[in-house]
């Protein structure tokens, strides 16, 4: 264990999900909520936080129980654990704000089938200790939240001229209605992916000559 | 990687009872967790729902400060009372097909003035910028501040059915001005209101004396 | 080793070339569109001219810049992007703000054409991709129509046309409803004569039905357009609407109204016939036309929108590879199930 942690430092467990292995922009996981509920910044942020919450808790429990779960029924057990936390989140959101619960709609329950969560349970939490599993869940969840917030902010800004419900663009701005419709999710995701890949390609291109020099 | 940290990957089949034990155990833990959270949030959620309903009812019946729900008429109706405990109006829900999906509205009916006094869209998925203007367009909303739904002399139907007219052509108190550019949604709202009023106004008007403020006439808060 | 002039050239078939290259055909399509374009400018005046020029310029510039960015030789000279721009401009409302026109042109060529790999690879008609984006993004501006033949149309511009980029257009009072919208929402039928001449409200180029047909006939005569596509669309629309009109005359408009109103003429003759996005087999082409015609009737009569030609053609584009696959002749000697 000690040797292994030196190979992959704890900070890396947390940081890899934020950017280098960002679940949305790099791994393209969990596209259903990414495209469906990011029509405003607040929806994106709350969906991200709900997913973060489920991800951290399910990673914790899966990691704790990893020796007690037989391999043959691991997926069923993981889903059971994830579904329970999703139900918990569903009640908590209703308690915080019915309005928010209404705008996220069926997508809260659909966190269950977000492949990101099952993917982390299977690929990471069931193979590592609790502390690393929590850090991994936190990093991936924050990366997911960050991506959803970016999408939501861009779409809300262009689609309604507001940010978190506050008007930021002048009254004369013509909103691009398509951005808050489902199609706008695809446009925004495509544009953000283009931007990120372009930035990384440029960074890679500029890194090579420096190393050779 | 440390073998002990990994879920056993040996290929020897495991006895079935181990699997049952794991799944039932996890199931019990999860069930307990859900029940605990459910019980903990039950009161808050119920209070949120009542508050949301109250906000909606008080918005469509101007001047009302509290309301009582009545369920024995076939669909829930909400009698709203003013500060003095007098009946300020009755709110009820109507729904119909809009452009994209079902639109649900709540409207207030004042039996004393025989008018619709307010309307609020509860749920709609109409196109942002077009159909959803039925929720925001001030001129359209003004149609429902005092919409004439007087009863015919025989008391069985409306004297003038609620009617939708082209934008800017409203001349009578029972007509609704459509929104130009949102014809489909505004006519859907008018249609569901007309149908609901034709059915319910005679009933509510006939039984208006039954709606009295509940005993605790002065509300603590 | 070999002496000059004695090289043996080996070529695969075809050995006969007709002389019709991409740019010849495309240039002829532009000629065919000119009468409609002039008629549009006559009907709607200065604003239509500005809309058309902006549409063509935005499409051509986008194509040129994207070709340069990709390090390819510019493909502007094959005229295809000029047609895209012209057709796109002809489908727009005559008083659309110019910044919206340019936005749709950039989107149409970038997303509808260049992203797929340029001419020959686009799955959808790029002009319609631009228009469908505008319809979804700015539904109010895209459904505000100006009446044709306004008296001051050559001397003054509607204020909305020159709206500052990204600002809300301010449409002044003189708007009108299209014949299809009048039919759908007010049950008022426009006289056939007005429909034929195009003196009704509508997109810049969709109203001159006779000139569109003339342009199409000229292309068909020069063997530069597949006449089966518009023929199948017209036949389907006419048959469906005649049947419905005969059964319920009060509820459904007759075939003449259905054929000559809205964008059906322009769409069927110049958009559905896009060589890249339509099927290539003879039976497939007919099936494609029937599909588009049926969709037009369904969307117009039972859909929420008054007009559906744009969506019908895009759906037809999406279906065309599958249609070709469906009607592909069986290879001789193979059984139906095994034919690749």
XYZ file of C-alpha atoms in Angstrom, chain C residues 2-333:
332
model
C 10.804 4.954 -72.381
C 11.079 7.568 -75.059
C 8.789 10.584 -74.844
C 5.464 10.075 -76.575
C 5.624 6.299 -76.342
C 4.245 5.867 -72.830
C 1.323 3.455 -72.662
C -1.429 5.126 -70.678
C -3.734 2.732 -68.864
C -7.037 4.081 -67.546
C -10.052 2.513 -65.901
C -13.514 3.225 -67.195
C -15.413 5.483 -67.839
C -13.635 6.468 -70.990
C -16.231 8.913 -72.261
C -16.575 12.242 -70.497
C -19.662 14.356 -71.044
C -17.879 17.616 -70.445
C -20.226 18.533 -67.614
C -18.030 19.207 -64.633
C -19.104 20.329 -61.176
C -18.660 24.001 -61.951
C -20.569 23.839 -65.274
C -23.593 22.312 -63.586
C -23.384 24.603 -60.616
C -23.085 27.688 -62.800
C -26.198 26.619 -64.683
C -28.104 26.194 -61.412
C -27.164 29.762 -60.549
C -28.553 30.916 -63.917
C -31.742 28.980 -63.225
C -32.098 30.748 -59.902
C -31.612 34.242 -61.315
C -35.237 34.881 -62.424
C -36.569 33.943 -58.967
C -33.932 36.102 -57.355
C -34.802 39.132 -59.484
C -38.509 38.594 -58.823
C -37.785 38.416 -55.080
C -35.918 41.724 -55.200
C -38.771 43.273 -57.198
C -41.393 42.037 -54.695
C -39.621 42.822 -51.450
C -37.259 45.605 -52.521
C -34.021 46.725 -50.998
C -34.233 44.544 -47.883
C -34.473 41.341 -49.950
C -31.446 42.443 -51.999
C -29.406 43.035 -48.842
C -30.503 39.711 -47.332
C -29.512 37.829 -50.506
C -26.139 39.556 -50.854
C -25.322 38.975 -47.181
C -26.364 35.324 -47.433
C -24.140 34.663 -50.451
C -21.175 36.603 -49.053
C -21.322 34.913 -45.632
C -21.452 31.443 -47.185
C -18.654 32.089 -49.688
C -16.394 33.723 -47.110
C -16.945 30.919 -44.582
C -16.076 28.288 -47.171
C -12.984 30.189 -48.268
C -11.683 30.756 -44.747
C -12.359 27.185 -43.621
C -10.565 25.796 -46.671
C -7.560 27.975 -45.848
C -7.675 26.975 -42.192
C -7.673 23.313 -43.207
C -4.765 23.922 -45.597
C -6.781 22.858 -48.643
C -7.087 24.804 -51.903
C -10.148 26.986 -51.768
C -13.252 25.370 -53.271
C -15.122 28.601 -53.779
C -14.585 28.553 -57.544
C -16.772 25.513 -58.148
C -19.856 27.740 -57.603
C -21.501 25.227 -55.275
C -21.211 27.494 -52.265
C -22.705 30.363 -54.248
C -25.789 28.206 -54.833
C -25.901 27.319 -51.161
C -25.783 31.000 -50.256
C -28.354 32.009 -52.851
C -30.794 29.242 -51.901
C -30.286 29.994 -48.231
C -31.036 33.676 -48.836
C -34.139 32.802 -50.848
C -35.590 30.823 -47.914
C -35.244 33.670 -45.407
C -37.878 36.233 -44.453
C -37.208 39.419 -46.447
C -36.672 41.645 -43.410
C -34.467 39.377 -41.326
C -31.693 41.311 -39.518
C -28.500 41.000 -41.548
C -26.464 39.761 -38.594
C -28.821 36.785 -38.292
C -28.475 36.147 -42.037
C -24.684 36.063 -41.689
C -24.832 33.829 -38.576
C -27.004 31.265 -40.342
C -24.739 31.337 -43.408
C -21.643 30.625 -41.320
C -23.400 27.819 -39.428
C -24.860 26.293 -42.590
C -21.542 26.082 -44.441
C -19.388 25.262 -41.385
C -21.645 22.680 -39.725
C -23.617 21.543 -42.760
C -20.791 21.220 -45.275
C -17.182 21.744 -44.166
C -17.485 19.603 -41.047
C -18.560 16.658 -43.201
C -15.578 17.155 -45.538
C -16.853 19.686 -48.061
C -18.763 19.271 -51.319
C -19.756 15.690 -51.987
C -19.728 14.600 -48.365
C -22.512 16.653 -46.814
C -25.360 14.525 -45.476
C -27.758 17.467 -45.410
C -28.445 20.391 -47.669
C -26.190 23.110 -46.147
C -28.619 25.942 -46.983
C -31.337 24.229 -44.974
C -28.950 23.492 -42.082
C -28.359 27.243 -41.795
C -32.045 27.983 -41.980
C -33.078 25.311 -39.474
C -30.545 26.699 -36.998
C -31.999 30.184 -37.362
C -35.521 28.825 -36.995
C -34.559 27.192 -33.694
C -32.445 30.089 -32.438
C -34.565 33.085 -33.417
C -38.132 31.799 -33.864
C -39.753 35.229 -33.591
C -37.587 36.910 -36.215
C -37.919 33.884 -38.518
C -41.712 34.067 -38.457
C -42.113 37.820 -38.921
C -43.068 38.477 -42.521
C -43.388 41.666 -44.511
C -46.072 42.090 -47.172
C -44.913 42.011 -50.798
C -45.002 45.067 -53.062
C -44.872 47.719 -50.353
C -44.844 51.131 -52.026
C -41.576 52.418 -50.527
C -39.666 49.179 -50.827
C -36.923 50.498 -53.128
C -36.193 53.653 -51.192
C -36.401 52.725 -47.524
C -35.375 49.777 -45.384
C -37.331 48.215 -42.533
C -35.518 49.164 -39.310
C -35.072 45.508 -38.339
C -32.749 44.728 -41.263
C -29.894 46.884 -40.021
C -30.148 45.807 -36.357
C -26.802 46.029 -34.569
C -25.191 42.547 -34.355
C -26.567 40.384 -31.516
C -29.215 42.963 -30.619
C -32.949 42.320 -30.646
C -34.574 43.431 -33.890
C -37.356 45.978 -33.640
C -40.073 45.004 -36.114
C -42.308 47.910 -36.979
C -46.023 47.621 -37.596
C -46.344 46.483 -41.209
C -46.118 42.710 -40.822
C -48.278 40.187 -42.598
C -49.227 36.520 -42.298
C -48.169 33.931 -44.879
C -50.912 32.106 -46.802
C -50.149 28.926 -44.844
C -50.399 30.691 -41.484
C -53.663 32.317 -42.566
C -54.978 28.906 -43.501
C -53.820 27.234 -40.316
C -54.840 29.829 -37.755
C -57.682 31.770 -39.430
C -58.998 29.300 -42.036
C -58.574 31.950 -44.754
C -57.534 30.646 -48.181
C -55.448 32.882 -50.440
C -56.631 33.099 -54.092
C -54.680 30.871 -56.480
C -53.705 33.781 -58.750
C -51.812 35.513 -55.955
C -50.091 32.258 -55.078
C -48.938 31.705 -58.648
C -47.513 35.204 -58.984
C -46.154 35.215 -55.467
C -47.546 38.573 -54.433
C -48.116 37.186 -50.927
C -46.079 37.404 -47.754
C -43.385 34.782 -47.388
C -39.681 34.062 -47.685
C -37.858 36.145 -50.293
C -37.725 33.484 -52.983
C -40.488 31.052 -52.140
C -43.349 33.054 -53.570
C -42.617 33.129 -57.286
C -43.935 29.628 -58.025
C -44.057 30.001 -61.817
C -40.489 31.332 -62.101
C -39.191 28.523 -59.890
C -40.883 25.977 -62.144
C -39.442 27.676 -65.231
C -35.921 27.611 -63.763
C -36.354 23.933 -62.880
C -37.648 23.088 -66.350
C -34.617 24.748 -67.931
C -32.261 22.644 -65.792
C -34.218 19.475 -66.569
C -34.034 20.271 -70.281
C -30.249 20.565 -69.983
C -30.215 17.254 -68.116
C -28.757 18.864 -65.028
C -31.477 17.995 -62.566
C -33.304 14.834 -61.649
C -36.920 15.645 -62.569
C -38.199 12.570 -60.765
C -37.618 14.122 -57.341
C -39.853 17.206 -57.715
C -42.344 15.159 -59.755
C -42.666 12.579 -56.970
C -43.005 15.290 -54.321
C -45.662 17.195 -56.266
C -47.586 14.025 -57.096
C -47.614 12.881 -53.480
C -48.651 16.256 -52.080
C -51.320 16.688 -54.750
C -52.706 13.179 -54.286
C -52.807 13.343 -50.471
C -54.349 16.788 -50.334
C -56.864 16.024 -53.102
C -58.005 12.949 -51.205
C -58.318 14.817 -47.909
C -59.977 17.815 -49.532
C -62.466 15.536 -51.272
C -63.337 13.800 -47.991
C -63.397 16.884 -45.730
C -63.555 19.997 -47.944
C -64.143 22.346 -45.028
C -61.176 21.162 -43.016
C -58.392 20.610 -45.526
C -57.232 22.887 -48.371
C -57.181 21.632 -51.936
C -54.154 20.495 -53.955
C -53.633 23.821 -55.778
C -53.259 25.687 -52.515
C -50.983 23.006 -51.070
C -48.715 22.959 -54.123
C -48.289 26.671 -54.627
C -48.171 27.986 -51.073
C -45.171 28.166 -48.786
C -41.749 26.846 -49.707
C -42.873 23.686 -51.480
C -41.937 24.848 -54.989
C -38.528 26.213 -54.053
C -37.836 23.259 -51.764
C -38.923 20.532 -54.172
C -37.222 21.982 -57.254
C -33.962 23.366 -55.879
C -33.386 21.913 -52.386
C -34.596 18.321 -52.456
C -32.654 17.844 -55.709
C -29.299 18.534 -53.999
C -27.133 15.979 -55.825
C -25.125 15.034 -52.769
C -27.874 14.578 -50.215
C -30.452 12.758 -52.363
C -30.504 9.065 -53.358
C -28.839 7.935 -56.589
C -30.949 5.002 -57.741
C -33.999 5.597 -59.913
C -36.426 3.819 -57.594
C -34.746 5.372 -54.554
C -35.288 8.858 -55.915
C -39.017 8.243 -56.328
C -39.282 6.817 -52.815
C -37.383 9.832 -51.499
C -39.787 12.226 -53.225
C -42.823 10.365 -51.906
C -41.395 10.462 -48.374
C -40.778 14.213 -48.526
C -44.214 14.874 -50.016
C -45.953 12.794 -47.346
C -43.997 14.540 -44.573
C -44.911 17.964 -45.956
C -48.610 17.071 -45.890
C -48.411 15.593 -42.389
C -46.482 18.523 -40.886
C -48.624 21.188 -42.563
C -52.011 19.664 -41.798
C -51.496 18.007 -38.422
C -48.324 19.549 -37.023
C -48.049 22.579 -34.785
C -46.261 24.657 -37.428
C -47.854 26.111 -40.533
C -44.953 25.085 -42.809
C -42.859 21.930 -42.852
C -41.017 21.726 -46.181
C -37.657 22.467 -44.546
C -37.974 19.661 -41.978
C -39.407 17.277 -44.572
C -36.394 17.747 -46.874
C -33.863 17.413 -44.032
C -35.550 14.191 -42.897
C -35.528 13.014 -46.506
C -31.775 13.809 -46.687
C -31.218 11.762 -43.543
C -33.130 8.836 -45.031
C -31.548 8.877 -48.482
C -28.577 6.540 -47.842
C -30.990 4.058 -46.280
C -33.360 4.394 -49.216
C -30.509 3.634 -51.616
C -29.610 0.632 -49.518
C -33.205 -0.567 -49.530
C -33.692 -0.462 -53.291
C -30.203 -1.661 -54.269
C -30.505 -4.251 -57.005
C -29.686 -7.786 -56.016
C -26.368 -9.067 -57.315
C -27.098 -11.731 -59.920
C -26.849 -15.196 -58.492
